Amino acid sequence: MDGFAAVDFGFAREVLQRGVAALYLVAFISTLNQFRPLLGEHGLLPAPALLDWIGQKESRRRMLHPTLFLRVRYSDRRLGLLCGAGIVVSAALVVGIPQWGPPWVPMLCFLALWLGYMSVVSIGQTFYSFGWEMLLLEAGFLAAFLGSNDQPPPTVVIVLFWWLLFRVEFGAGMIKIRGGREWRDLTALMYHHETQPMPGPLSRQAHLLPRWFHRAEVVGNHVAQLVVPFFVFAPLLSVWIPGPVPQIVGAVAATIMIATQVWLVATGNFAWLNWVTIVIAFSAIGLPGVGAAPRDDAMDDTLWPGIPLYWFVLTAAVGVLVVALSGPALRNLFARRQLMNASFNRWQIGNSYGAFGTVTKQRVEIVVEGSVDDDGLLWREYEFKGKPGDVRRIPGQFAPYHLRLDWLMWFLPLGRSLDDWFTVFLLRLLEADAPTLALLRSDPFDGEPPRWVRAVSYRYRFATRAERRDGAGVWVRTRQSVVLGPLGLR
């Protein structure tokens, strides 16, 4: 680092800008494909109804995070236009086109993505209540101030990315160590691979690894999240300690965290949570001369080498703003009752993060069935794209794409009662609603409305190696009970 200019972090900026933009691209595509049947004008939880309720009283407006749809009336068509614009801007940033202009050009592009996606998340209700939504928003805001190709990245913005990475990793570590006993007795990962919300193709193999390996996984997780994050700040010591050692320490710390996230990517489907963490971790990897902006020797004696004065002032102001907004998140990290995935201001900057403070020990799935018989004797299952259903189907790899309906189906058995959106979902199946059916992997009635639908709970577990050799599927399941239904329209 060279004072205000992070001259060795040009490559890090390339990864940050293009990586964050790529995840916004995925987020807008996911929204374009799923928002309207879930939250649109005829969705399971219609966003227009929420906006109408908010609009009835001025005091209610602050209950929502900022959204363009408080100023422009929501329609499914306008939602599609917003997603289309987000896809175009995201793709341009992935290619690197705005980065060839002055720094305010990529800044405006990222701020447009940030505000556009916040407009969606703010009215997304339970379908957009995941921690990685606010994480992507905060990363997009910071990425706006990384500058363009004709100057080095501002040190203050690179450090802000380190602070974001620290909150993600250390916050998750603290949530776990304070959470369920399974994280302290090192048994958490003996269950997690099997009971996680959406297993991947390698989840069964990971689950069947020896118990000593799962204990080692937990120890490695605690080290990676509770110890290693402090070392990402090591490059700051290069101001006082000459040589490459501080930068190497920071890069090693980042590499350890990236490795743990890659393992999570390989063994599960957590939307873009792991992917955005990997991208952010690259902020701590400095490579001298790689991806760095050309150095102008005529500016060597300036206070901000290679960085325009207006850009220095702007990024310094952003640094002050983020530090000021981070106070609650810092206190939360060490609070006795730590909040997980909490936002402390309307702009979702300086948030707290964390995941899986407790691990469920058994996997219970809600299987949705339909029947065309008046007497309901023959029932056929609806298959979801990601959640377990057919016991012989190997789980797919979907992340970083987010299957929102499948994720919320995992939460249903964990609640005291079935969520309101689920009853509407069953109603849409009775109507054979085409947009709703498009969210599923298969419709057993080929677009025809069933006479009845019901929800049945099953206990799922991965088949052992011996059971697999004897012809069992990937899963073994045991029927428990009918939790809702049969329901019909007539």
XYZ file of C-alpha atoms in Angstrom:
490
model
C 0.000 0.000 0.000
C 1.127 3.523 -0.776
C -0.728 5.755 1.628
C -4.076 6.641 0.105
C -3.494 4.464 -2.964
C -3.680 0.661 -2.696
C -1.258 0.254 -5.589
C -0.820 -3.514 -5.099
C -4.553 -4.240 -5.074
C -5.422 -3.653 -8.712
C -6.104 -7.359 -9.224
C -8.252 -7.383 -6.093
C -10.305 -4.546 -7.542
C -10.808 -6.468 -10.791
C -12.172 -9.451 -8.871
C -14.320 -7.268 -6.632
C -15.910 -5.218 -9.380
C -16.509 -8.034 -11.828
C -17.405 -10.582 -9.148
C -19.927 -8.369 -7.364
C -21.426 -7.360 -10.723
C -21.725 -11.041 -11.735
C -23.668 -11.784 -8.557
C -25.978 -8.822 -9.188
C -26.532 -10.324 -12.636
C -27.569 -13.616 -11.010
C -29.764 -11.768 -8.497
C -31.643 -9.835 -11.173
C -32.095 -12.950 -13.328
C -33.417 -14.816 -10.281
C -35.802 -11.946 -9.570
C -36.970 -11.761 -13.169
C -37.793 -15.472 -13.140
C -39.370 -15.760 -9.694
C -40.604 -12.434 -8.307
C -43.867 -12.217 -10.227
C -45.301 -15.642 -9.265
C -44.065 -15.204 -5.690
C -44.681 -11.511 -5.020
C -46.176 -9.947 -8.126
C -49.690 -8.695 -8.765
C -51.066 -12.255 -8.488
C -48.247 -13.680 -6.361
C -48.331 -15.686 -3.165
C -47.590 -12.533 -1.123
C -48.523 -9.684 -3.486
C -46.145 -6.737 -3.165
C -48.821 -4.262 -4.372
C -50.948 -5.136 -1.334
C -47.989 -4.383 0.950
C -47.304 -1.085 -0.822
C -50.967 -0.071 -0.620
C -50.962 -0.742 3.115
C -47.747 1.247 3.551
C -49.181 4.118 1.546
C -52.221 4.502 3.796
C -50.181 6.276 6.499
C -47.099 8.442 6.145
C -45.618 6.944 9.332
C -45.567 3.489 7.741
C -43.231 4.518 4.931
C -40.201 4.228 7.199
C -41.074 0.600 7.869
C -39.656 -0.196 4.435
C -36.109 0.208 3.265
C -35.850 2.661 0.363
C -37.607 1.450 -2.781
C -38.425 3.055 -6.086
C -41.888 1.520 -5.836
C -42.903 4.057 -3.191
C -42.517 6.708 -5.895
C -43.491 4.700 -8.962
C -46.504 2.438 -8.638
C -45.570 -1.242 -8.795
C -46.598 -3.363 -11.749
C -45.219 -6.665 -12.979
C -44.188 -4.942 -16.203
C -42.190 -2.294 -14.332
C -40.564 -4.989 -12.225
C -39.500 -6.710 -15.448
C -38.076 -3.452 -16.823
C -36.108 -2.890 -13.613
C -34.668 -6.408 -13.808
C -33.827 -5.961 -17.484
C -31.954 -2.740 -16.742
C -30.132 -4.414 -13.859
C -29.095 -7.304 -16.086
C -27.714 -4.940 -18.747
C -25.753 -2.794 -16.273
C -24.434 -5.855 -14.413
C -23.296 -7.497 -17.649
C -21.497 -4.294 -18.728
C -19.591 -4.219 -15.427
C -18.692 -7.904 -15.704
C -17.215 -7.238 -19.134
C -15.455 -4.164 -17.740
C -16.825 -1.462 -20.036
C -17.673 1.250 -17.442
C -14.299 0.727 -15.739
C -12.537 2.255 -18.777
C -14.179 5.605 -18.118
C -13.557 8.059 -15.272
C -14.238 6.689 -11.751
C -17.683 8.242 -11.522
C -18.929 6.029 -14.395
C -18.588 2.641 -12.604
C -19.701 4.443 -9.439
C -23.026 5.408 -10.999
C -23.436 1.900 -12.442
C -22.937 0.177 -9.087
C -25.124 2.689 -7.252
C -27.869 2.022 -9.818
C -27.577 -1.724 -9.123
C -27.579 -1.098 -5.378
C -30.675 1.109 -5.430
C -32.458 -1.067 -8.002
C -31.946 -4.286 -6.084
C -32.744 -2.621 -2.761
C -36.056 -1.592 -4.335
C -36.774 -5.293 -4.878
C -35.518 -6.558 -1.521
C -37.520 -3.922 0.355
C -40.828 -5.319 -0.908
C -39.704 -8.957 -1.087
C -41.023 -9.850 2.367
C -40.177 -13.373 3.550
C -38.947 -14.441 0.111
C -36.153 -11.833 0.319
C -35.410 -12.073 4.043
C -32.069 -13.872 3.670
C -28.802 -12.472 4.986
C -27.089 -12.656 1.607
C -29.500 -10.060 0.226
C -28.164 -7.315 2.510
C -24.631 -8.649 2.044
C -24.880 -8.218 -1.723
C -26.352 -4.754 -1.241
C -23.528 -3.637 1.036
C -20.881 -5.125 -1.270
C -22.455 -3.331 -4.228
C -22.393 -0.013 -2.396
C -18.701 -0.369 -1.540
C -17.820 -1.542 -5.056
C -19.139 1.771 -6.374
C -16.108 3.533 -4.935
C -13.312 1.262 -6.149
C -12.558 3.599 -9.054
C -11.699 2.847 -12.657
C -8.745 1.455 -14.577
C -6.806 4.719 -14.857
C -6.031 5.040 -11.131
C -5.153 2.665 -8.274
C -7.902 1.578 -5.872
C -8.393 3.879 -2.879
C -6.939 2.338 0.267
C -9.939 3.364 2.336
C -12.358 1.370 0.147
C -10.151 -1.732 0.158
C -10.031 -1.535 3.964
C -13.813 -1.176 4.090
C -14.072 -4.448 2.182
C -11.811 -6.039 4.828
C -14.150 -4.727 7.499
C -17.114 -6.235 5.628
C -15.302 -9.582 5.348
C -14.489 -9.465 9.059
C -18.135 -8.882 9.991
C -19.261 -11.759 7.764
C -16.753 -14.324 9.022
C -16.254 -13.300 12.649
C -19.978 -12.643 13.051
C -20.765 -16.138 11.777
C -18.155 -17.625 14.087
C -19.524 -15.833 17.144
C -23.097 -16.870 16.295
C -21.972 -20.501 16.201
C -19.837 -20.527 19.340
C -22.687 -18.880 21.274
C -25.367 -20.979 19.608
C -26.174 -24.661 19.721
C -24.119 -27.029 21.836
C -23.251 -29.003 18.693
C -20.773 -26.273 17.681
C -18.980 -26.550 21.022
C -18.913 -30.346 21.270
C -17.753 -30.513 17.605
C -20.700 -32.592 16.358
C -22.479 -29.935 14.225
C -21.185 -31.156 10.883
C -22.168 -34.739 11.619
C -25.707 -33.470 10.869
C -25.345 -30.342 8.741
C -24.572 -31.902 5.362
C -27.751 -33.984 5.606
C -30.090 -31.418 7.160
C -28.967 -28.200 5.415
C -31.692 -26.331 3.510
C -30.715 -27.456 0.017
C -28.099 -30.218 -0.337
C -25.902 -30.437 -3.425
C -24.532 -33.313 -5.510
C -21.673 -33.958 -3.065
C -23.610 -33.479 0.173
C -24.225 -37.190 0.713
C -20.547 -38.024 0.208
C -19.629 -35.293 2.686
C -22.172 -36.579 5.208
C -20.783 -40.123 5.021
C -17.211 -39.059 5.830
C -15.781 -40.338 9.137
C -16.836 -38.708 12.397
C -13.278 -37.589 13.105
C -13.341 -35.669 9.825
C -16.543 -33.866 10.808
C -14.977 -32.884 14.130
C -11.958 -31.575 12.253
C -14.338 -29.617 9.985
C -15.819 -27.852 13.003
C -12.389 -27.043 14.432
C -11.302 -25.698 11.053
C -14.474 -23.629 10.839
C -13.857 -22.078 14.260
C -10.264 -21.204 13.356
C -11.252 -19.775 9.972
C -14.039 -17.645 11.450
C -12.827 -16.698 14.921
C -9.055 -16.340 14.476
C -8.122 -15.839 10.837
C -10.326 -12.761 10.129
C -8.141 -10.551 12.320
C -5.191 -11.149 10.011
C -6.848 -9.678 6.917
C -5.923 -6.251 8.336
C -2.217 -7.151 8.377
C -1.378 -5.222 5.162
C -2.053 -1.996 7.076
C 1.162 -2.714 8.985
C 3.138 -2.157 5.781
C 2.950 1.554 6.595
C 5.370 0.849 9.466
C 6.880 -2.536 8.559
C 8.811 -2.573 5.273
C 8.816 -5.608 3.028
C 6.186 -8.031 1.796
C 5.429 -9.832 5.085
C 2.288 -7.866 6.104
C 0.791 -8.288 2.652
C 1.626 -11.998 2.598
C -0.063 -12.486 5.983
C -3.220 -10.794 4.714
C -3.201 -12.868 1.530
C -2.758 -16.127 3.479
C -5.660 -15.215 5.773
C -7.851 -14.486 2.757
C -6.830 -17.740 1.091
C -7.821 -19.751 4.173
C -11.254 -18.149 4.215
C -11.662 -18.666 0.477
C -10.782 -22.347 0.889
C -13.430 -22.839 3.579
C -16.025 -21.122 1.404
C -15.105 -23.285 -1.598
C -15.758 -26.364 0.568
C -19.205 -24.981 1.401
C -19.855 -24.311 -2.294
C -18.910 -27.908 -3.114
C -21.130 -29.448 -0.429
C -24.288 -27.329 -0.498
C -26.472 -24.704 -2.152
C -26.442 -21.426 -0.229
C -27.440 -19.111 -3.084
C -24.671 -16.527 -3.460
C -23.681 -16.369 0.239
C -20.437 -18.302 -0.216
C -19.740 -16.802 -3.623
C -19.994 -13.198 -2.465
C -17.818 -14.030 0.558
C -15.185 -15.483 -1.772
C -15.282 -12.358 -3.924
C -14.978 -10.063 -0.901
C -12.071 -12.133 0.462
C -10.055 -11.334 -2.669
C -9.891 -7.752 -1.371
C -7.103 -8.891 0.968
C -4.946 -10.398 -1.783
C -2.419 -7.857 -3.014
C -0.273 -8.743 -6.020
C 2.418 -6.140 -6.822
C 2.163 -5.022 -10.424
C -0.721 -7.350 -11.318
C -3.799 -5.517 -12.510
C -2.451 -2.240 -11.159
C -3.108 1.065 -12.885
C -0.180 2.693 -14.712
C 1.878 4.840 -12.395
C 2.288 8.528 -13.248
C 5.715 9.516 -11.952
C 4.766 13.167 -12.191
C 2.357 12.628 -9.316
C 4.731 10.714 -7.003
C 5.065 13.628 -4.602
C 1.346 14.207 -4.239
C -0.726 13.276 -1.215
C -2.863 10.862 -3.228
C -0.670 9.335 -5.992
C -2.686 8.680 -9.128
C -6.031 9.471 -7.451
C -7.875 12.681 -8.453
C -8.532 15.087 -5.608
C -12.312 14.919 -5.961
C -12.171 11.108 -5.850
C -9.983 11.143 -2.766
C -12.416 13.481 -0.979
C -15.430 11.378 -2.006
C -13.945 8.035 -0.962
C -12.711 9.516 2.320
C -16.254 10.720 3.007
C -17.591 7.238 2.235
C -15.074 5.807 4.692
C -16.258 8.186 7.424
C -19.886 7.334 6.642
C -19.381 3.561 6.833
C -17.364 3.833 10.057
C -20.104 5.980 11.594
C -22.795 3.498 10.559
C -20.793 0.471 11.748
C -20.980 1.245 15.446
C -24.064 -0.900 16.151
C -22.621 -3.815 14.151
C -19.355 -3.640 16.101
C -21.181 -3.640 19.431
C -23.384 -6.475 18.232
C -20.360 -8.701 17.551
C -19.565 -8.746 21.253
C -23.109 -8.470 22.631
C -24.446 -11.255 24.805
C -27.580 -11.490 22.644
C -25.987 -11.170 19.242
C -28.341 -10.387 16.370
C -27.913 -12.414 13.189
C -28.268 -10.768 9.762
C -29.494 -7.459 11.158
C -29.567 -4.063 9.494
C -29.255 -1.020 11.742
C -30.150 1.686 9.209
C -32.498 2.104 6.269
C -29.684 1.943 3.684
C -28.422 -1.476 4.791
C -24.824 -0.368 5.281
C -22.770 -1.567 8.251
C -24.917 -4.671 8.826
C -24.309 -7.655 11.076
C -24.075 -11.129 9.575
C -24.108 -14.763 10.651
C -25.598 -18.143 9.830
C -26.452 -21.530 11.361
C -26.184 -20.730 15.040
C -27.916 -24.062 15.550
C -27.990 -27.173 13.356
C -31.102 -29.316 13.009
C -30.551 -32.990 13.801
C -33.274 -34.452 11.581
C -34.503 -33.560 8.124
C -38.257 -33.221 7.777
C -39.648 -32.404 4.332
C -43.108 -31.192 3.423
C -44.148 -33.130 0.314
C -47.008 -31.625 -1.708
C -49.352 -34.111 -3.344
C -52.349 -33.826 -5.648
C -55.163 -36.118 -6.702
C -57.627 -36.012 -9.584
C -59.920 -38.604 -7.974
C -63.101 -37.396 -6.322
C -62.480 -39.838 -3.486
C -58.769 -38.936 -3.219
C -57.446 -42.492 -3.283
C -54.526 -41.986 -5.688
C -52.033 -39.230 -4.876
C -49.129 -37.974 -6.971
C -46.259 -35.744 -5.876
C -45.221 -32.339 -7.166
C -41.449 -32.230 -7.655
C -39.489 -29.103 -6.707
C -36.342 -28.050 -8.521
C -33.980 -28.091 -5.568
C -35.561 -29.469 -2.403
C -35.470 -33.253 -1.866
C -38.456 -35.183 -3.168
C -37.866 -38.269 -5.307
C -35.552 -40.407 -3.184
C -33.595 -41.568 -6.249
C -32.821 -38.090 -7.551
C -29.323 -36.809 -6.802
C -29.524 -33.225 -5.471
C -28.570 -30.641 -8.078
C -26.091 -27.773 -7.990
C -27.978 -24.476 -8.265
C -25.960 -21.904 -6.317
C -25.301 -19.065 -6.817
C -28.791 -19.049 -8.344
C -31.383 -18.738 -5.590
C -34.433 -21.020 -5.590
C -36.532 -19.002 -3.149
C -39.601 -21.233 -2.979
C -37.470 -24.320 -2.317
C -35.591 -22.557 0.477
C -38.776 -21.467 2.244
C -40.156 -24.997 1.960
C -37.243 -26.087 4.192
C -38.351 -23.653 6.896
C -41.971 -24.853 6.989
C -41.455 -27.867 9.324
C -39.369 -25.703 11.677
C -42.214 -23.294 12.455
C -45.109 -23.631 14.838
C -47.596 -23.339 11.998
C -47.567 -23.274 8.204
C -46.934 -19.824 6.738
C -49.765 -17.947 5.024
C -48.010 -17.997 1.650
C -48.077 -21.803 1.653
C -51.882 -21.940 1.734
C -51.984 -19.567 -1.243
C -49.416 -21.772 -2.969
C -51.711 -24.783 -2.594
C -54.572 -22.701 -3.976
C -52.476 -21.857 -7.046
C -51.827 -25.566 -7.569
C -55.560 -26.249 -7.427
C -55.972 -23.592 -10.115
C -53.104 -25.087 -12.155
C -51.644 -21.567 -12.277
C -48.975 -21.655 -14.995
C -46.514 -19.116 -13.459
C -46.615 -20.991 -10.135
C -46.145 -24.359 -11.826
C -43.111 -22.914 -13.655
C -41.394 -22.628 -10.263
C -41.527 -26.425 -9.926
C -39.485 -29.161 -11.549
C -42.503 -31.154 -12.643
C -46.292 -31.057 -12.552
C -47.736 -34.589 -12.271
C -50.946 -33.452 -13.994
C -49.388 -31.753 -17.039
C -51.140 -28.432 -16.514
C -54.546 -29.843 -15.593
C -56.019 -28.775 -12.226
C -56.172 -31.490 -9.542
C -59.306 -32.171 -7.515
C -57.434 -32.186 -4.225
C -54.041 -31.175 -2.832
C -52.462 -31.914 0.519
C -49.169 -31.552 2.394
C -47.518 -34.591 3.959
C -44.449 -34.602 6.216
C -41.648 -37.123 5.698
C -38.453 -37.810 7.604
C -35.528 -37.892 5.139
C -31.991 -39.164 5.644
C -29.155 -40.036 3.299
C -28.863 -43.703 2.413
C -25.813 -45.448 3.818
C -23.284 -47.027 1.473
C -24.636 -50.481 2.302
C -28.229 -49.411 1.565
C -27.081 -47.859 -1.715
C -25.374 -51.103 -2.759
C -28.603 -52.952 -2.002
C -30.526 -50.767 -4.430
C -31.740 -47.909 -2.233
C -31.969 -44.381 -3.584
C -29.937 -41.373 -2.509
C -32.437 -40.770 0.274
C -34.376 -43.007 2.620
C -37.642 -41.507 3.828
C -40.332 -42.350 6.368
C -43.860 -40.981 6.144
C -44.980 -39.095 9.240
C -48.348 -37.399 8.876
C -50.662 -35.256 6.765
C -50.050 -31.696 7.955
C -52.615 -29.924 5.764
C -55.509 -31.024 3.607
C -56.935 -32.470 1.577
C -57.979 -29.095 0.133
C -60.159 -28.552 -2.910
C -61.883 -25.732 -4.765
C -65.337 -27.334 -4.830
